[in-house]
Coordinates of C-alpha atoms in Angstrom, one line a residue:
Chain A
X14 CA -17.2 -13.0 19.7
X15 CA -14.1 -10.9 19.3
X16 CA -12.3 -10.0 22.6
X17 CA -10.0 -7.1 23.5
X18 CA -6.7 -7.8 25.2
X19 CA -4.0 -5.5 26.5
X20 CA -0.6 -7.3 26.3
X21 CA 3.0 -6.4 27.2
X22 CA 6.0 -7.8 25.3
X23 CA 7.8 -10.2 25.5
X24 CA 4.8 -12.5 24.9
X25 CA 4.4 -15.8 26.6
X26 CA 2.9 -19.1 25.4
X27 CA 0.0 -18.3 27.7
X28 CA -0.6 -14.9 26.1
X29 CA -0.6 -16.6 22.7
X30 CA -3.1 -19.4 23.7
X31 CA -5.5 -16.8 24.9
X32 CA -5.7 -15.1 21.5
X33 CA -8.3 -16.0 18.8
X34 CA -8.5 -14.8 15.2
X35 CA -10.6 -11.6 15.2
X36 CA -9.5 -10.5 18.7
X37 CA -8.3 -6.9 19.1
X38 CA -5.0 -6.5 20.9
X39 CA -3.4 -3.3 22.3
X40 CA 0.3 -4.0 22.5
X41 CA 2.7 -2.2 24.8
X42 CA 6.5 -2.6 25.4
X43 CA 9.3 -3.3 23.0
X44 CA 8.9 -4.5 19.4
X45 CA 11.4 -4.8 16.6
X46 CA 11.1 -3.8 13.0
X47 CA 12.4 -6.0 10.1
X48 CA 11.5 -6.3 6.4
X49 CA 12.7 -8.4 3.6
X50 CA 16.5 -7.8 3.6
X51 CA 16.7 -7.9 7.4
X52 CA 14.8 -11.1 7.6
X53 CA 17.2 -12.8 5.2
X54 CA 20.1 -11.7 7.4
X55 CA 18.4 -12.9 10.6
X56 CA 17.8 -16.3 9.1
X57 CA 21.4 -16.5 7.8
X58 CA 22.6 -15.8 11.4
X59 CA 20.5 -18.6 12.8
X60 CA 21.7 -21.0 10.2
X61 CA 25.3 -20.1 11.0
X62 CA 24.6 -20.3 14.7
X63 CA 25.6 -16.7 15.3
X64 CA 24.1 -14.3 17.7
X65 CA 21.1 -12.3 16.7
X66 CA 20.9 -8.4 17.2
X67 CA 18.0 -8.9 19.6
X68 CA 16.5 -11.7 21.7
X69 CA 14.0 -13.6 19.7
X70 CA 12.4 -15.3 22.7
X71 CA 8.8 -13.9 23.1
X72 CA 9.6 -11.2 20.6
X73 CA 7.2 -9.3 18.3
X74 CA 8.5 -8.3 14.8
X75 CA 6.7 -5.4 13.0
X76 CA 7.1 -5.6 9.2
X77 CA 7.5 -1.9 8.5
X78 CA 9.8 0.5 6.6
X79 CA 9.1 3.9 8.1
X80 CA 9.5 7.3 6.6
X81 CA 12.4 9.3 7.9
X82 CA 11.6 11.1 11.1
X83 CA 11.2 14.9 11.1
X84 CA 13.6 16.7 13.5
X85 CA 12.5 16.1 17.1
X86 CA 10.4 13.0 16.3
X87 CA 11.4 9.4 17.0
X88 CA 10.0 8.0 13.8
X89 CA 8.0 9.1 10.7
X90 CA 4.9 7.4 9.4
X91 CA 5.0 3.7 10.2
X92 CA 2.2 1.5 8.9
X93 CA 2.6 -2.2 8.1
X94 CA 4.0 -3.5 4.9
X95 CA 2.6 -6.6 3.0
X96 CA 3.7 -9.7 4.9
X97 CA 3.9 -12.5 2.3
X98 CA 7.4 -11.4 1.4
X99 CA 8.5 -12.6 4.8
X100 CA 6.8 -16.0 4.4
X101 CA 9.9 -17.9 3.5
X102 CA 11.8 -16.6 6.7
X103 CA 9.1 -16.4 9.4
X104 CA 8.8 -20.2 10.1
X105 CA 12.5 -20.3 11.1
X106 CA 12.2 -17.3 13.3
X107 CA 9.0 -18.7 15.0
X108 CA 10.8 -22.0 15.6
X109 CA 13.5 -20.1 17.5
X110 CA 11.2 -18.1 19.8
X111 CA 9.4 -15.4 17.8
X112 CA 5.9 -15.1 19.2
X113 CA 4.2 -12.3 17.2
X114 CA 4.4 -10.7 13.7
X115 CA 2.7 -7.5 12.7
X116 CA 1.9 -6.9 9.1
X117 CA -0.9 -6.8 6.6
X118 CA -2.1 -9.3 4.0
X119 CA -2.2 -13.1 3.7
X120 CA 0.4 -15.6 5.0
X121 CA 1.2 -18.9 3.5
X122 CA 0.4 -22.3 5.0
X123 CA 3.9 -22.8 6.3
X124 CA 3.6 -19.7 8.4
X125 CA 0.2 -20.7 9.7
X126 CA 1.5 -24.2 10.5
X127 CA 4.5 -22.8 12.4
X128 CA 2.1 -20.6 14.4
X129 CA 0.2 -23.7 15.4
X130 CA 3.3 -25.9 16.1
X131 CA 5.4 -23.4 18.1
X132 CA 2.6 -21.2 19.6
X133 CA 2.8 -17.8 17.8
X134 CA 0.3 -15.4 16.2
X135 CA 0.2 -13.1 13.2
X136 CA -1.3 -9.7 13.8
X137 CA -2.8 -7.4 11.2
X138 CA -2.4 -3.6 11.6
X139 CA -4.2 -1.2 9.4
X140 CA -2.3 -0.7 6.2
X141 CA -1.9 2.9 5.1
X142 CA -2.6 4.2 8.6
X143 CA 1.1 5.3 8.9
X144 CA 0.4 8.7 10.4
X145 CA -1.8 7.3 13.1
X146 CA 0.4 4.3 13.9
X147 CA 3.6 6.3 13.8
X148 CA 2.3 8.5 16.5
X149 CA 1.9 5.5 18.9
X150 CA 5.6 4.8 18.6
X151 CA 7.2 6.6 21.5
X152 CA 10.8 5.8 20.8
X153 CA 12.8 4.2 17.9
X154 CA 16.5 3.3 17.7
X155 CA 18.3 1.6 14.8
X156 CA 20.0 -1.5 16.4
X157 CA 21.3 -3.3 13.3
X158 CA 21.8 -2.9 9.5
X159 CA 21.7 0.9 9.4
X160 CA 22.8 0.6 5.8
X161 CA 19.5 -0.9 4.8
X162 CA 17.8 2.5 5.3
X163 CA 14.0 2.0 5.8
X164 CA 14.8 -1.8 6.1
X165 CA 17.1 -1.5 9.0
X166 CA 16.2 -3.2 12.3
X167 CA 14.8 -0.8 14.8
X168 CA 13.9 -1.3 18.4
X169 CA 10.6 0.5 19.0
X170 CA 8.7 1.4 22.3
X171 CA 5.0 1.3 21.7
X172 CA 2.0 2.1 23.9
X173 CA -1.4 0.5 23.2
X174 CA -0.5 -0.3 19.5
X175 CA -3.8 -1.5 18.0
X176 CA -3.6 -4.8 16.1
X177 CA -6.1 -7.6 15.2
X178 CA -5.3 -11.3 15.4
X179 CA -5.4 -12.7 11.8
X180 CA -3.8 -16.1 12.3
X181 CA -4.0 -17.6 15.8
X182 CA -2.2 -20.7 17.3
X183 CA -5.3 -22.8 16.6
X184 CA -5.1 -22.6 12.8
X185 CA -7.9 -20.0 12.4
X186 CA -7.6 -17.3 9.7
X187 CA -9.6 -14.1 10.0
X188 CA -9.2 -13.3 6.3
X189 CA -10.9 -16.5 5.3
X190 CA -13.6 -16.4 8.0
X191 CA -14.4 -12.7 7.7
X192 CA -14.7 -13.0 3.9
X193 CA -16.9 -16.0 4.0
X194 CA -19.3 -14.2 6.3
X195 CA -19.8 -11.3 3.9
X196 CA -19.4 -13.0 0.5
X197 CA -22.6 -12.8 -1.7
X198 CA -23.0 -15.9 -3.9
X199 CA -25.2 -15.9 -6.9
Chain B
X26 CA 5.1 30.7 -28.1
X27 CA 4.7 30.8 -24.4
X28 CA 7.9 30.2 -22.3
X29 CA 7.9 28.2 -19.1
X30 CA 11.1 28.1 -17.1
X31 CA 12.7 24.8 -15.9
X32 CA 12.9 26.1 -12.3
X33 CA 9.2 26.9 -12.2
X34 CA 8.4 23.3 -13.1
X35 CA 10.8 22.0 -10.4
X36 CA 9.3 24.1 -7.7
X37 CA 5.7 23.3 -8.7
X38 CA 6.4 19.5 -8.8
X39 CA 8.3 19.6 -5.5
X40 CA 5.3 21.4 -3.7
X41 CA 2.9 19.0 -5.3
X42 CA 4.8 15.9 -4.1
X43 CA 5.0 17.2 -0.5
X44 CA 1.4 18.2 -0.4
X45 CA 0.1 15.0 -1.9
X46 CA 1.9 12.8 0.7
X47 CA 0.0 14.3 3.6
X48 CA -3.3 15.3 2.2
X49 CA -5.9 12.7 1.2
X50 CA -7.8 14.3 -1.7
X51 CA -11.4 15.2 -1.2
X52 CA -12.7 12.6 -3.6
X53 CA -11.0 9.7 -1.8
X54 CA -11.9 11.1 1.6
X55 CA -15.6 11.3 0.6
X56 CA -15.5 7.7 -0.7
X57 CA -14.1 6.5 2.5
X58 CA -16.7 8.3 4.5
X59 CA -19.4 6.8 2.3
X60 CA -17.9 3.3 2.8
X61 CA -17.8 3.9 6.6
X62 CA -21.5 4.7 6.6
X63 CA -22.5 1.7 4.5
X64 CA -20.2 -0.9 5.9
X65 CA -22.1 -3.8 7.6
X66 CA -19.1 -5.5 9.4
X67 CA -18.2 -4.0 12.7
X68 CA -14.5 -5.0 12.3
X69 CA -14.3 -3.4 8.9
X70 CA -16.1 -0.3 10.2
X71 CA -13.5 0.1 12.8
X72 CA -10.7 -0.1 10.2
X73 CA -12.5 2.6 8.2
X74 CA -12.7 4.7 11.3
X75 CA -8.9 4.4 11.7
X76 CA -8.4 5.4 8.1
X77 CA -10.5 8.5 8.5
X78 CA -8.6 9.4 11.7
X79 CA -5.3 8.7 10.0
X80 CA -6.2 11.2 7.2
X81 CA -7.0 13.9 9.8
X82 CA -3.7 13.3 11.7
X83 CA -1.7 13.4 8.4
X84 CA -3.3 16.6 7.3
X85 CA -3.1 18.4 10.7
X86 CA 0.4 17.3 11.6
X87 CA 1.8 17.1 8.1
X88 CA 2.8 13.4 8.5
X89 CA 2.8 11.2 5.4
X90 CA -0.5 9.3 5.2
X91 CA 1.3 6.1 4.6
X92 CA 5.0 5.1 5.2
X93 CA 5.0 3.8 1.6
X94 CA 5.2 7.2 0.0
X95 CA 5.2 5.4 -3.3
X96 CA 7.0 5.8 -6.6
X97 CA 6.1 9.0 -8.4
X98 CA 4.0 8.6 -11.5
X99 CA 3.1 11.4 -13.8
X100 CA 0.8 11.9 -16.8
X101 CA 1.9 15.1 -18.5
X102 CA 0.2 16.9 -21.3
X103 CA 2.4 19.5 -23.0
X104 CA 0.8 22.1 -25.2
X105 CA 2.4 22.4 -28.6
X106 CA 2.7 26.2 -28.1
X107 CA 4.9 25.9 -25.0
X108 CA 8.7 26.3 -25.1
X109 CA 10.5 25.0 -22.0
X110 CA 13.6 27.1 -21.2
X111 CA 16.5 26.3 -18.9
X112 CA 16.5 22.6 -19.2
X113 CA 14.6 19.4 -20.1
X114 CA 11.0 18.7 -19.0
X115 CA 11.9 15.2 -17.7
X116 CA 14.8 16.5 -15.8
X117 CA 12.7 19.2 -14.2
X118 CA 10.1 16.7 -13.1
X119 CA 12.7 14.3 -11.7
X120 CA 14.5 17.2 -9.8
X121 CA 11.1 18.4 -8.4
X122 CA 10.4 14.8 -7.3
X123 CA 13.7 14.3 -5.6
X124 CA 13.5 17.7 -3.8
X125 CA 9.9 16.8 -2.7
X126 CA 11.0 13.4 -1.3
X127 CA 13.9 14.9 0.6
X128 CA 12.3 18.1 1.9
X129 CA 9.1 16.3 2.8
X130 CA 10.8 13.6 4.8
X131 CA 9.3 11.0 2.4
X132 CA 10.6 7.5 2.1
X133 CA 13.1 6.7 -0.7
X134 CA 11.8 3.4 -2.0
X135 CA 13.7 2.8 -5.3
X136 CA 16.2 0.0 -5.4
X137 CA 18.1 -2.0 -7.9
X138 CA 15.9 -4.8 -9.3
X139 CA 18.3 -7.6 -8.6
X140 CA 20.6 -6.5 -5.8
X141 CA 17.7 -4.7 -4.0
X142 CA 20.2 -2.1 -3.0
X143 CA 18.6 1.2 -2.2
X144 CA 19.7 3.7 -4.9
X145 CA 19.4 7.0 -3.1
X146 CA 23.0 7.7 -3.0
X147 CA 23.6 6.9 -6.7
X148 CA 20.8 8.5 -8.6
X149 CA 18.8 10.3 -6.1
X150 CA 15.7 9.9 -3.9
X151 CA 12.9 7.9 -5.6
X152 CA 14.3 8.4 -9.1
X153 CA 13.6 8.1 -11.9
X154 CA 10.0 9.0 -11.7
X155 CA 7.7 7.2 -14.1
X156 CA 6.6 9.9 -16.6
X157 CA 4.2 9.6 -19.5
X158 CA 4.2 12.6 -21.8
X159 CA 1.6 13.5 -24.4
X160 CA 1.7 16.4 -26.8
X161 CA -1.5 18.3 -27.1
X162 CA -2.8 21.7 -28.4
X163 CA -2.5 24.9 -26.4
X164 CA 0.1 26.8 -24.4
X165 CA 0.0 25.1 -21.0
X166 CA 1.6 22.2 -19.2
X167 CA -0.8 19.9 -17.4
X168 CA 0.6 17.6 -14.8
X169 CA -1.3 14.7 -13.1
X170 CA 0.7 13.1 -10.3
X171 CA 0.2 10.0 -8.1
X172 CA 2.3 8.6 -5.4
X173 CA 1.9 4.9 -6.2
X174 CA 2.5 2.4 -3.4
X175 CA 4.0 -1.1 -3.8
X176 CA 1.4 -3.1 -2.0
X177 CA -1.4 -2.3 -4.4
X178 CA 0.8 -2.2 -7.5
X179 CA 2.0 -5.8 -6.7
X180 CA -1.4 -7.3 -7.2
X181 CA -2.0 -5.6 -10.6
X182 CA -2.2 -7.9 -13.6
X183 CA -2.4 -7.7 -17.4
X184 CA -3.6 -10.4 -19.8
X185 CA -4.5 -10.7 -23.4
X186 CA -7.8 -12.5 -23.7
X187 CA -9.2 -14.2 -26.8
X188 CA -11.9 -12.0 -28.5
X189 CA -14.5 -14.8 -28.0
X190 CA -14.1 -14.3 -24.2
X191 CA -15.7 -10.8 -24.7
X192 CA -17.3 -8.7 -22.0
X193 CA -17.9 -11.7 -19.7
X194 CA -14.3 -12.7 -20.0
X195 CA -13.2 -9.2 -18.9
X196 CA -15.5 -9.4 -15.9
X197 CA -14.2 -12.8 -14.9
X198 CA -10.6 -11.7 -15.2
X199 CA -11.1 -8.5 -13.1
X200 CA -12.9 -10.6 -10.5
X201 CA -10.2 -13.1 -10.3
X202 CA -7.5 -10.5 -9.9
X203 CA -9.3 -8.7 -7.0
X204 CA -10.3 -12.0 -5.4
X205 CA -6.7 -13.3 -5.5
X206 CA -5.4 -9.9 -4.1
X207 CA -7.7 -10.1 -1.1
X208 CA -6.3 -8.2 1.8
X209 CA -2.9 -7.4 0.3
X210 CA -3.5 -4.2 -1.6
X211 CA -5.0 -2.4 1.4
X212 CA -8.7 -2.4 0.6
X213 CA -11.0 -0.5 0.2
X214 CA -9.5 0.0 -3.2
X215 CA -10.1 1.8 -6.4
X216 CA -9.8 -0.4 -9.4
X217 CA -8.5 0.8 -12.8
X218 CA -9.3 -1.3 -15.8
X219 CA -7.7 -0.7 -19.2
X220 CA -9.3 -2.6 -22.0
X221 CA -8.2 -2.8 -25.6
X222 CA -5.4 -1.2 -27.6
X223 CA -2.2 -3.3 -27.3
X224 CA -0.7 -5.0 -24.3
X225 CA 1.1 -1.9 -23.0
X226 CA -1.8 0.4 -24.0
X227 CA -4.2 -1.6 -21.8
X228 CA -1.7 -1.4 -18.9
X229 CA -1.1 2.4 -19.3
X230 CA -4.9 2.9 -19.6
X231 CA -5.5 1.0 -16.4
X232 CA -3.0 3.2 -14.6
X233 CA -4.4 6.4 -16.1
X234 CA -7.9 5.3 -15.0
X235 CA -6.8 5.6 -11.4
X236 CA -6.0 9.4 -11.9
X237 CA -9.7 10.1 -12.4
X238 CA -11.7 11.6 -9.6
X239 CA -12.9 8.7 -7.5
X240 CA -16.3 7.5 -8.6
X241 CA -16.6 9.9 -11.6
X242 CA -18.1 7.7 -14.3
X243 CA -16.5 7.3 -17.8
X244 CA -18.2 9.9 -20.1
X245 CA -19.2 7.0 -22.5
X246 CA -22.6 5.7 -21.0
X247 CA -21.9 2.2 -22.1
X248 CA -18.5 2.1 -20.3
X249 CA -20.1 3.8 -17.3
X250 CA -22.7 1.0 -17.1
X251 CA -19.8 -1.5 -17.3
X252 CA -18.1 0.3 -14.4
X253 CA -21.2 0.0 -12.3
X254 CA -21.6 -3.7 -13.0
X255 CA -18.0 -4.4 -12.1
X256 CA -18.3 -2.4 -8.9
X257 CA -21.4 -4.5 -7.9
X258 CA -19.7 -7.8 -8.8
X259 CA -16.5 -6.9 -6.9
X260 CA -18.2 -5.8 -3.7
X261 CA -19.9 -9.2 -3.6
X262 CA -16.5 -10.8 -2.9
X263 CA -16.9 -9.9 0.8
X264 CA -13.2 -8.9 1.2
X265 CA -13.9 -5.7 3.2
X266 CA -11.5 -3.1 4.6
X267 CA -8.0 -4.6 5.1
X268 CA -9.5 -8.0 4.1
X269 CA -11.1 -8.6 7.4
X270 CA -14.5 -9.3 5.8
X271 CA -17.1 -6.7 4.8
X272 CA -19.4 -5.2 2.3
X273 CA -17.2 -2.3 1.2
X274 CA -14.2 -3.6 -0.7
X275 CA -14.1 -1.4 -3.8
X276 CA -14.7 2.4 -3.6
X277 CA -14.8 2.9 -7.4
X278 CA -14.1 1.1 -10.7
X279 CA -12.7 3.2 -13.5
X280 CA -12.6 1.7 -17.0
X281 CA -10.8 3.1 -20.0
X282 CA -11.7 1.4 -23.3
X283 CA -9.6 1.5 -26.5
X284 CA -10.2 -0.1 -29.9
X285 CA -8.0 -3.2 -30.4
X286 CA -6.7 -5.5 -33.0
X287 CA -9.3 -7.9 -34.5
X288 CA -7.3 -10.8 -33.0
X289 CA -6.9 -9.5 -29.5
X290 CA -8.6 -8.5 -26.3
X291 CA -6.0 -7.0 -24.0
X292 CA -7.1 -6.2 -20.5
X293 CA -5.2 -4.8 -17.5
X294 CA -6.2 -4.3 -13.9
X295 CA -4.3 -1.7 -11.9
X296 CA -5.1 -1.4 -8.2
X297 CA -5.0 1.7 -6.1
X298 CA -5.1 1.4 -2.3
X299 CA -7.4 3.5 -0.1
X300 CA -4.7 6.0 0.3
X301 CA -5.4 7.4 -3.2
X302 CA -2.8 10.2 -3.3
X303 CA -3.1 12.1 -6.5
X304 CA -2.8 15.7 -7.6
X305 CA -3.2 17.9 -10.6
X306 CA -1.6 21.1 -11.6
X307 CA -1.6 23.3 -14.7
X308 CA 1.3 25.6 -15.5

């Protein structure tokens, strides 16, 4: 049965091991945004042994490219983007301390294996629910790569941000299991 | 000869772009409500609840429904008895698009294909729009618009089948495309299928099929029957809202069929996410 958890970032190994695919998690605290171009730069920094723009230990990265904020608002609409484009970068980030990723859509085997080996999870947020999810972001600040526009790295403060565990640290995959349950075979 | 001024087109397009980003049209909303009622999986039902709530927030607070405010795609029918004064039609549509994206606080998502550099400073916000123009009779300009997101567009596919593969071959191809796409295009989805014509005709037809009111059957009863069959087959896949498993994966299937070459059977599948943002104006 699916469980509900309320978690604060940064996430610990213990937090991760309590999560199973299909669980609902309400995340609060600081999370960081990064998409394709930002991921490439983060991995380049790691390879060159340079300092990252935010601490990776226990961190949660949200794959999102928000709309520009209207005056007086911290951020515009901010739903998840499709995650597979980050597949080639995520295992390296997980190896160096990343604990959670928020996106939508399938991940490859290398990402799932890294989640198992280094204790991390992949969360799904509801794609297209940008208006709803943007409202749950209380503060947003660009902390790196401003020139990338919607792809810049932002530090976000969130409160009870709703996500579902898709890939847990035990090798389970909600996309595969959920689909099997409802598939109609001839 | 009726005259329509360039500036009037710019302003109509701008308003349409802004309005469409925040208002889920009635047809898509109704289909989501139907799916929410029918869905058997509690997890998927919860996702559908979020989508309905999202549509309400977007409309009431004028926030974009989705952060991917898409690339602007237009199907334009120009009456032969219209004269456009003050500038070119394409320029007017592009200028209206750019103004809409800036004034509506929408995301500029165009970039260079290879450098991936965001082009907003060079050629404008979200330009150029993708514009299909058709010359028809009458003295009006009819503009159909959709904000087409990247996630659903990325899973779209076109293929030229052998004629012997026939109707069954088309069904198999469509099923394989949607099955492979799984959670990525933000289901529940609307599936546009273009069959026949040439390679590009099939692709354009599959995109045009998405502009139809969700669930409105093709006027040809034989094609409408085919749409029903595909809808049934696709919902058997069990993908569900956001791919988390469920009974409601596809809200509607729209098929456009064209005569084709005796040697070919082109077929294209274009996917529309649940945020089916489309509008229609007549000038």
